């Protein structure tokens, strides 16, 4: 006891050390489990980071791709606007007879057709257009037979309805009425192609039937499209149209003038040029000889100066009545299967000329 008292400081330090050691040992035992938990959490975090990096790898450069996609949208919008403008010009709504047509009764259409027969025959007579079966009259020309008076039986693709009007439905009658107006315009183009000195001969006008009743009565004016489908745009579902085929005999300037008249909604789908073999007439001029010698060669009393250059021109014409570009249905179908960014879609619609669809497509 005396020893303890004499070494009190030593034992105090020793006791303090033991207490500190005990406390530290207890703390170490208490925190060792937490350290292991922290190590496990750190390891898990590292694994998650690696996994996230792997998942993000396919999306590296996404900003670049997004920027390129936006530029593609700008180009597509410009292309779509150009397409709208192109097909608008092809349809030519302001001058399109199918768009400006006003509904009429079948009887009224029949009356118009009866008047049109006479009008077109008189037009051809006055413009030097020879019709099939016409009576001869007037002086002959080097390029065509003597011009004829209008053939009363020629029906301009509508011969079956000259004095006979079937029981058309109202819808079919309207379609036929449009064709009647188109034929009137086409005959006008033909008549303007002839000249006083150079008449042309109209061979035929064939047309596509507008319905079952028309198909059953159209007769020889029927335009068979089976062999011509590859030449028509409507075969590919691009547009709606009605088709005609016109053939006339004349010279190159006739065909050139007629072609220049075929502006939208008229589309020339095929042109066939053949030598006209029905007539082999040639214009001649007498050989007057050399005036310096006062006589002509006995072996060549006359030489041809202008050979007959008549050709047979056949035009396959597609008259556009509608364009299949339902933008609302197209975009609605696409948006049913994808999620689009509203702002990007709005910008595209405005730039492509479909701004009117913004409210419909973006709710």
PDB file of C-alpha atoms in Angstrom, residues 108-332:
ATOM      1  CA  UNK A 108     -78.200  19.440-118.792  1.00  0.00           C
ATOM      2  CA  UNK A 109     -74.949  17.639-119.579  1.00  0.00           C
ATOM      3  CA  UNK A 110     -76.622  15.904-122.513  1.00  0.00           C
ATOM      4  CA  UNK A 111     -77.865  19.224-123.858  1.00  0.00           C
ATOM      5  CA  UNK A 112     -74.376  20.692-123.594  1.00  0.00           C
ATOM      6  CA  UNK A 113     -72.955  17.709-125.470  1.00  0.00           C
ATOM      7  CA  UNK A 114     -75.478  18.058-128.301  1.00  0.00           C
ATOM      8  CA  UNK A 115     -74.465  21.689-128.765  1.00  0.00           C
ATOM      9  CA  UNK A 116     -70.803  20.775-128.523  1.00  0.00           C
ATOM     10  CA  UNK A 117     -70.943  18.420-131.514  1.00  0.00           C
ATOM     11  CA  UNK A 118     -71.962  21.291-133.779  1.00  0.00           C
ATOM     12  CA  UNK A 119     -69.576  23.769-132.177  1.00  0.00           C
ATOM     13  CA  UNK A 120     -66.543  21.514-132.525  1.00  0.00           C
ATOM     14  CA  UNK A 121     -67.334  20.556-136.119  1.00  0.00           C
ATOM     15  CA  UNK A 122     -67.696  24.212-137.059  1.00  0.00           C
ATOM     16  CA  UNK A 123     -64.502  25.050-135.175  1.00  0.00           C
ATOM     17  CA  UNK A 124     -62.581  22.414-137.112  1.00  0.00           C
ATOM     18  CA  UNK A 125     -64.007  23.660-140.396  1.00  0.00           C
ATOM     19  CA  UNK A 126     -63.033  27.246-139.663  1.00  0.00           C
ATOM     20  CA  UNK A 127     -59.552  26.302-138.432  1.00  0.00           C
ATOM     21  CA  UNK A 128     -58.656  24.013-141.347  1.00  0.00           C
ATOM     22  CA  UNK A 129     -58.846  20.751-139.394  1.00  0.00           C
ATOM     23  CA  UNK A 130     -59.891  17.778-141.524  1.00  0.00           C
ATOM     24  CA  UNK A 131     -62.196  15.309-139.799  1.00  0.00           C
ATOM     25  CA  UNK A 132     -62.569  11.632-140.709  1.00  0.00           C
ATOM     26  CA  UNK A 133     -65.185  11.120-143.422  1.00  0.00           C
ATOM     27  CA  UNK A 134     -65.493  14.791-144.267  1.00  0.00           C
ATOM     28  CA  UNK A 135     -66.559  15.965-147.715  1.00  0.00           C
ATOM     29  CA  UNK A 136     -63.791  17.440-149.820  1.00  0.00           C
ATOM     30  CA  UNK A 137     -63.645  21.095-150.574  1.00  0.00           C
ATOM     31  CA  UNK A 138     -61.118  23.858-150.998  1.00  0.00           C
ATOM     32  CA  UNK A 139     -57.703  23.889-152.685  1.00  0.00           C
ATOM     33  CA  UNK A 140     -55.179  21.131-152.192  1.00  0.00           C
ATOM     34  CA  UNK A 141     -51.909  21.799-150.395  1.00  0.00           C
ATOM     35  CA  UNK A 142     -48.490  20.161-150.760  1.00  0.00           C
ATOM     36  CA  UNK A 143     -48.671  18.868-147.204  1.00  0.00           C
ATOM     37  CA  UNK A 144     -52.156  17.445-146.936  1.00  0.00           C
ATOM     38  CA  UNK A 145     -55.082  16.339-149.013  1.00  0.00           C
ATOM     39  CA  UNK A 146     -57.703  18.908-149.865  1.00  0.00           C
ATOM     40  CA  UNK A 147     -59.305  20.217-146.667  1.00  0.00           C
ATOM     41  CA  UNK A 148     -62.710  18.830-145.857  1.00  0.00           C
ATOM     42  CA  UNK A 149     -65.958  20.059-144.491  1.00  0.00           C
ATOM     43  CA  UNK A 150     -66.685  18.741-140.988  1.00  0.00           C
ATOM     44  CA  UNK A 151     -67.829  15.140-140.831  1.00  0.00           C
ATOM     45  CA  UNK A 152     -71.254  15.100-139.267  1.00  0.00           C
ATOM     46  CA  UNK A 153     -70.717  11.594-137.887  1.00  0.00           C
ATOM     47  CA  UNK A 154     -67.411  12.286-136.117  1.00  0.00           C
ATOM     48  CA  UNK A 155     -68.070  12.373-132.387  1.00  0.00           C
ATOM     49  CA  UNK A 156     -64.757  13.567-130.898  1.00  0.00           C
ATOM     50  CA  UNK A 157     -64.524  10.558-128.596  1.00  0.00           C
ATOM     51  CA  UNK A 158     -68.231  10.810-127.730  1.00  0.00           C
ATOM     52  CA  UNK A 159     -69.810   9.376-130.866  1.00  0.00           C
ATOM     53  CA  UNK A 160     -71.971   6.875-128.952  1.00  0.00           C
ATOM     54  CA  UNK A 161     -73.924   9.711-127.328  1.00  0.00           C
ATOM     55  CA  UNK A 162     -74.778  11.594-130.502  1.00  0.00           C
ATOM     56  CA  UNK A 163     -78.535  11.055-130.338  1.00  0.00           C
ATOM     57  CA  UNK A 164     -78.328   8.428-127.612  1.00  0.00           C
ATOM     58  CA  UNK A 165     -78.103   9.265-123.914  1.00  0.00           C
ATOM     59  CA  UNK A 166     -78.039   6.264-121.532  1.00  0.00           C
ATOM     60  CA  UNK A 167     -79.395   6.334-118.008  1.00  0.00           C
ATOM     61  CA  UNK A 168     -76.265   7.594-116.253  1.00  0.00           C
ATOM     62  CA  UNK A 169     -76.098   7.919-112.505  1.00  0.00           C
ATOM     63  CA  UNK A 170     -75.589  11.479-111.302  1.00  0.00           C
ATOM     64  CA  UNK A 171     -72.003  10.743-110.245  1.00  0.00           C
ATOM     65  CA  UNK A 172     -71.052   9.143-113.559  1.00  0.00           C
ATOM     66  CA  UNK A 173     -72.739  11.949-115.482  1.00  0.00           C
ATOM     67  CA  UNK A 174     -70.604  14.508-113.634  1.00  0.00           C
ATOM     68  CA  UNK A 175     -67.419  12.639-114.535  1.00  0.00           C
ATOM     69  CA  UNK A 176     -68.521  12.436-118.155  1.00  0.00           C
ATOM     70  CA  UNK A 177     -69.341  16.137-118.077  1.00  0.00           C
ATOM     71  CA  UNK A 178     -65.769  16.874-117.019  1.00  0.00           C
ATOM     72  CA  UNK A 179     -64.457  14.729-119.871  1.00  0.00           C
ATOM     73  CA  UNK A 180     -66.692  16.573-122.317  1.00  0.00           C
ATOM     74  CA  UNK A 181     -65.126  19.866-121.244  1.00  0.00           C
ATOM     75  CA  UNK A 182     -61.616  18.409-121.471  1.00  0.00           C
ATOM     76  CA  UNK A 183     -62.271  17.130-125.004  1.00  0.00           C
ATOM     77  CA  UNK A 184     -63.597  20.543-125.980  1.00  0.00           C
ATOM     78  CA  UNK A 185     -60.350  22.066-124.761  1.00  0.00           C
ATOM     79  CA  UNK A 186     -58.214  19.449-126.518  1.00  0.00           C
ATOM     80  CA  UNK A 187     -60.000  19.983-129.828  1.00  0.00           C
ATOM     81  CA  UNK A 188     -59.359  23.681-129.343  1.00  0.00           C
ATOM     82  CA  UNK A 189     -55.646  22.947-128.982  1.00  0.00           C
ATOM     83  CA  UNK A 190     -55.730  20.847-132.157  1.00  0.00           C
ATOM     84  CA  UNK A 191     -57.557  23.538-134.112  1.00  0.00           C
ATOM     85  CA  UNK A 192     -55.042  26.167-133.037  1.00  0.00           C
ATOM     86  CA  UNK A 193     -52.240  23.902-134.270  1.00  0.00           C
ATOM     87  CA  UNK A 194     -53.488  23.970-137.869  1.00  0.00           C
ATOM     88  CA  UNK A 195     -52.822  26.953-140.118  1.00  0.00           C
ATOM     89  CA  UNK A 196     -54.432  28.416-143.219  1.00  0.00           C
ATOM     90  CA  UNK A 197     -51.708  27.051-145.460  1.00  0.00           C
ATOM     91  CA  UNK A 198     -51.158  23.755-143.676  1.00  0.00           C
ATOM     92  CA  UNK A 199     -54.270  21.927-142.467  1.00  0.00           C
ATOM     93  CA  UNK A 200     -54.042  18.811-140.337  1.00  0.00           C
ATOM     94  CA  UNK A 201     -56.202  15.720-140.319  1.00  0.00           C
ATOM     95  CA  UNK A 202     -57.669  14.554-137.014  1.00  0.00           C
ATOM     96  CA  UNK A 203     -57.741  10.744-137.009  1.00  0.00           C
ATOM     97  CA  UNK A 204     -59.384   9.902-133.689  1.00  0.00           C
ATOM     98  CA  UNK A 205     -59.896  10.778-130.044  1.00  0.00           C
ATOM     99  CA  UNK A 206     -60.038   7.860-127.641  1.00  0.00           C
ATOM    100  CA  UNK A 207     -60.822   8.242-123.974  1.00  0.00           C
ATOM    101  CA  UNK A 208     -60.932   6.311-120.737  1.00  0.00           C
ATOM    102  CA  UNK A 209     -64.474   5.366-119.622  1.00  0.00           C
ATOM    103  CA  UNK A 210     -65.726   7.111-116.494  1.00  0.00           C
ATOM    104  CA  UNK A 211     -67.942   4.303-115.199  1.00  0.00           C
ATOM    105  CA  UNK A 212     -69.770   1.075-115.934  1.00  0.00           C
ATOM    106  CA  UNK A 213     -72.525   2.641-118.042  1.00  0.00           C
ATOM    107  CA  UNK A 214     -70.031   4.633-120.067  1.00  0.00           C
ATOM    108  CA  UNK A 215     -67.819   1.578-120.545  1.00  0.00           C
ATOM    109  CA  UNK A 216     -70.776  -0.367-121.889  1.00  0.00           C
ATOM    110  CA  UNK A 217     -71.652   2.317-124.440  1.00  0.00           C
ATOM    111  CA  UNK A 218     -68.353   3.935-125.377  1.00  0.00           C
ATOM    112  CA  UNK A 219     -67.849   1.736-128.443  1.00  0.00           C
ATOM    113  CA  UNK A 220     -64.885   2.437-130.731  1.00  0.00           C
ATOM    114  CA  UNK A 221     -63.874   5.491-128.715  1.00  0.00           C
ATOM    115  CA  UNK A 222     -62.617   3.264-125.879  1.00  0.00           C
ATOM    116  CA  UNK A 223     -59.019   3.852-124.802  1.00  0.00           C
ATOM    117  CA  UNK A 224     -57.482   0.533-123.792  1.00  0.00           C
ATOM    118  CA  UNK A 225     -55.105   1.175-120.894  1.00  0.00           C
ATOM    119  CA  UNK A 226     -53.818  -2.353-120.287  1.00  0.00           C
ATOM    120  CA  UNK A 227     -50.781  -1.859-122.530  1.00  0.00           C
ATOM    121  CA  UNK A 228     -50.262   1.708-121.384  1.00  0.00           C
ATOM    122  CA  UNK A 229     -50.333   1.375-117.606  1.00  0.00           C
ATOM    123  CA  UNK A 230     -46.564   1.543-117.284  1.00  0.00           C
ATOM    124  CA  UNK A 231     -46.647   5.016-118.852  1.00  0.00           C
ATOM    125  CA  UNK A 232     -49.282   6.425-116.494  1.00  0.00           C
ATOM    126  CA  UNK A 233     -48.576   8.071-113.163  1.00  0.00           C
ATOM    127  CA  UNK A 234     -51.877   7.012-111.656  1.00  0.00           C
ATOM    128  CA  UNK A 235     -50.834   3.376-112.023  1.00  0.00           C
ATOM    129  CA  UNK A 236     -48.276   4.034-109.290  1.00  0.00           C
ATOM    130  CA  UNK A 237     -50.821   5.564-106.925  1.00  0.00           C
ATOM    131  CA  UNK A 238     -49.306   9.031-107.158  1.00  0.00           C
ATOM    132  CA  UNK A 239     -52.370  10.812-108.470  1.00  0.00           C
ATOM    133  CA  UNK A 240     -55.852  10.438-109.927  1.00  0.00           C
ATOM    134  CA  UNK A 241     -56.420  11.173-113.579  1.00  0.00           C
ATOM    135  CA  UNK A 242     -58.492  10.539-116.676  1.00  0.00           C
ATOM    136  CA  UNK A 243     -56.734   9.569-119.895  1.00  0.00           C
ATOM    137  CA  UNK A 244     -57.088  10.392-123.575  1.00  0.00           C
ATOM    138  CA  UNK A 245     -55.323   9.443-126.779  1.00  0.00           C
ATOM    139  CA  UNK A 246     -55.380  11.756-129.776  1.00  0.00           C
ATOM    140  CA  UNK A 247     -54.013  11.032-133.213  1.00  0.00           C
ATOM    141  CA  UNK A 248     -53.694  13.470-136.073  1.00  0.00           C
ATOM    142  CA  UNK A 249     -51.762  13.653-139.323  1.00  0.00           C
ATOM    143  CA  UNK A 250     -49.779  16.748-140.096  1.00  0.00           C
ATOM    144  CA  UNK A 251     -46.357  18.319-140.083  1.00  0.00           C
ATOM    145  CA  UNK A 252     -43.888  18.868-137.278  1.00  0.00           C
ATOM    146  CA  UNK A 253     -45.039  22.390-136.520  1.00  0.00           C
ATOM    147  CA  UNK A 254     -48.554  21.066-135.862  1.00  0.00           C
ATOM    148  CA  UNK A 255     -47.233  18.668-133.233  1.00  0.00           C
ATOM    149  CA  UNK A 256     -44.973  21.312-131.714  1.00  0.00           C
ATOM    150  CA  UNK A 257     -47.821  23.796-131.344  1.00  0.00           C
ATOM    151  CA  UNK A 258     -50.083  21.149-129.846  1.00  0.00           C
ATOM    152  CA  UNK A 259     -47.382  20.055-127.380  1.00  0.00           C
ATOM    153  CA  UNK A 260     -46.850  23.624-126.242  1.00  0.00           C
ATOM    154  CA  UNK A 261     -50.556  23.805-125.408  1.00  0.00           C
ATOM    155  CA  UNK A 262     -50.389  20.821-123.043  1.00  0.00           C
ATOM    156  CA  UNK A 263     -49.700  22.513-119.750  1.00  0.00           C
ATOM    157  CA  UNK A 264     -50.706  21.156-116.318  1.00  0.00           C
ATOM    158  CA  UNK A 265     -53.034  19.558-115.484  1.00  0.00           C
ATOM    159  CA  UNK A 266     -52.343  17.958-118.883  1.00  0.00           C
ATOM    160  CA  UNK A 267     -49.437  15.510-118.747  1.00  0.00           C
ATOM    161  CA  UNK A 268     -48.042  14.009-121.943  1.00  0.00           C
ATOM    162  CA  UNK A 269     -47.225  10.397-121.098  1.00  0.00           C
ATOM    163  CA  UNK A 270     -46.303   9.074-124.535  1.00  0.00           C
ATOM    164  CA  UNK A 271     -45.763  10.403-128.036  1.00  0.00           C
ATOM    165  CA  UNK A 272     -45.504   8.151-131.087  1.00  0.00           C
ATOM    166  CA  UNK A 273     -44.472   9.618-134.447  1.00  0.00           C
ATOM    167  CA  UNK A 274     -44.902   7.504-137.567  1.00  0.00           C
ATOM    168  CA  UNK A 275     -44.560   8.141-141.246  1.00  0.00           C
ATOM    169  CA  UNK A 276     -47.988   8.602-142.783  1.00  0.00           C
ATOM    170  CA  UNK A 277     -48.238   5.979-145.498  1.00  0.00           C
ATOM    171  CA  UNK A 278     -51.793   6.767-146.590  1.00  0.00           C
ATOM    172  CA  UNK A 279     -50.609   9.327-149.110  1.00  0.00           C
ATOM    173  CA  UNK A 280     -47.377   9.593-151.097  1.00  0.00           C
ATOM    174  CA  UNK A 281     -48.062  12.851-152.895  1.00  0.00           C
ATOM    175  CA  UNK A 282     -45.102  15.071-153.588  1.00  0.00           C
ATOM    176  CA  UNK A 283     -45.084  18.689-154.643  1.00  0.00           C
ATOM    177  CA  UNK A 284     -43.208  19.444-157.825  1.00  0.00           C
ATOM    178  CA  UNK A 285     -41.979  22.623-159.499  1.00  0.00           C
ATOM    179  CA  UNK A 286     -41.109  22.828-163.215  1.00  0.00           C
ATOM    180  CA  UNK A 287     -37.457  23.172-164.173  1.00  0.00           C
ATOM    181  CA  UNK A 288     -37.178  26.477-166.031  1.00  0.00           C
ATOM    182  CA  UNK A 289     -33.646  25.738-167.152  1.00  0.00           C
ATOM    183  CA  UNK A 290     -30.747  28.114-167.251  1.00  0.00           C
ATOM    184  CA  UNK A 291     -32.029  31.498-168.421  1.00  0.00           C
ATOM    185  CA  UNK A 292     -28.572  32.332-169.800  1.00  0.00           C
ATOM    186  CA  UNK A 293     -28.974  29.629-172.456  1.00  0.00           C
ATOM    187  CA  UNK A 294     -32.697  30.023-172.984  1.00  0.00           C
ATOM    188  CA  UNK A 295     -33.568  26.339-172.693  1.00  0.00           C
ATOM    189  CA  UNK A 296     -33.812  23.576-170.153  1.00  0.00           C
ATOM    190  CA  UNK A 297     -32.403  20.104-169.936  1.00  0.00           C
ATOM    191  CA  UNK A 298     -34.588  17.651-171.843  1.00  0.00           C
ATOM    192  CA  UNK A 299     -33.889  14.909-169.303  1.00  0.00           C
ATOM    193  CA  UNK A 300     -35.267  16.817-166.299  1.00  0.00           C
ATOM    194  CA  UNK A 301     -38.417  18.686-167.099  1.00  0.00           C
ATOM    195  CA  UNK A 302     -39.417  18.877-163.418  1.00  0.00           C
ATOM    196  CA  UNK A 303     -37.719  18.150-160.082  1.00  0.00           C
ATOM    197  CA  UNK A 304     -39.219  17.797-156.602  1.00  0.00           C
ATOM    198  CA  UNK A 305     -38.525  20.760-154.363  1.00  0.00           C
ATOM    199  CA  UNK A 306     -40.641  19.807-151.335  1.00  0.00           C
ATOM    200  CA  UNK A 307     -41.288  16.206-150.434  1.00  0.00           C
ATOM    201  CA  UNK A 308     -44.318  15.189-148.422  1.00  0.00           C
ATOM    202  CA  UNK A 309     -43.248  15.283-144.759  1.00  0.00           C
ATOM    203  CA  UNK A 310     -46.564  14.354-143.236  1.00  0.00           C
ATOM    204  CA  UNK A 311     -46.390  12.242-140.096  1.00  0.00           C
ATOM    205  CA  UNK A 312     -48.897  10.519-137.898  1.00  0.00           C
ATOM    206  CA  UNK A 313     -48.694  11.856-134.322  1.00  0.00           C
ATOM    207  CA  UNK A 314     -50.262   9.887-131.480  1.00  0.00           C
ATOM    208  CA  UNK A 315     -50.442  11.539-128.044  1.00  0.00           C
ATOM    209  CA  UNK A 316     -51.245   9.684-124.821  1.00  0.00           C
ATOM    210  CA  UNK A 317     -52.438  12.344-122.391  1.00  0.00           C
ATOM    211  CA  UNK A 318     -53.122  12.062-118.679  1.00  0.00           C
ATOM    212  CA  UNK A 319     -55.355  14.773-117.236  1.00  0.00           C
ATOM    213  CA  UNK A 320     -54.731  15.117-113.494  1.00  0.00           C
ATOM    214  CA  UNK A 321     -57.911  15.242-111.416  1.00  0.00           C
ATOM    215  CA  UNK A 322     -56.409  14.798-107.955  1.00  0.00           C
ATOM    216  CA  UNK A 323     -53.144  14.309-106.081  1.00  0.00           C
ATOM    217  CA  UNK A 324     -52.865  11.718-103.327  1.00  0.00           C
ATOM    218  CA  UNK A 325     -51.076  13.781-100.684  1.00  0.00           C
ATOM    219  CA  UNK A 326     -53.167  13.583 -97.507  1.00  0.00           C
ATOM    220  CA  UNK A 327     -50.574  15.040 -95.154  1.00  0.00           C
ATOM    221  CA  UNK A 328     -52.788  14.800 -92.065  1.00  0.00           C
ATOM    222  CA  UNK A 329     -53.401  11.069 -92.503  1.00  0.00           C
ATOM    223  CA  UNK A 330     -49.721  10.487 -93.280  1.00  0.00           C
ATOM    224  CA  UNK A 331     -48.377  12.246 -90.192  1.00  0.00           C
ATOM    225  CA  UNK A 332     -51.104  10.851 -87.946  1.00  0.00           C
TER     226      UNK A 332
END
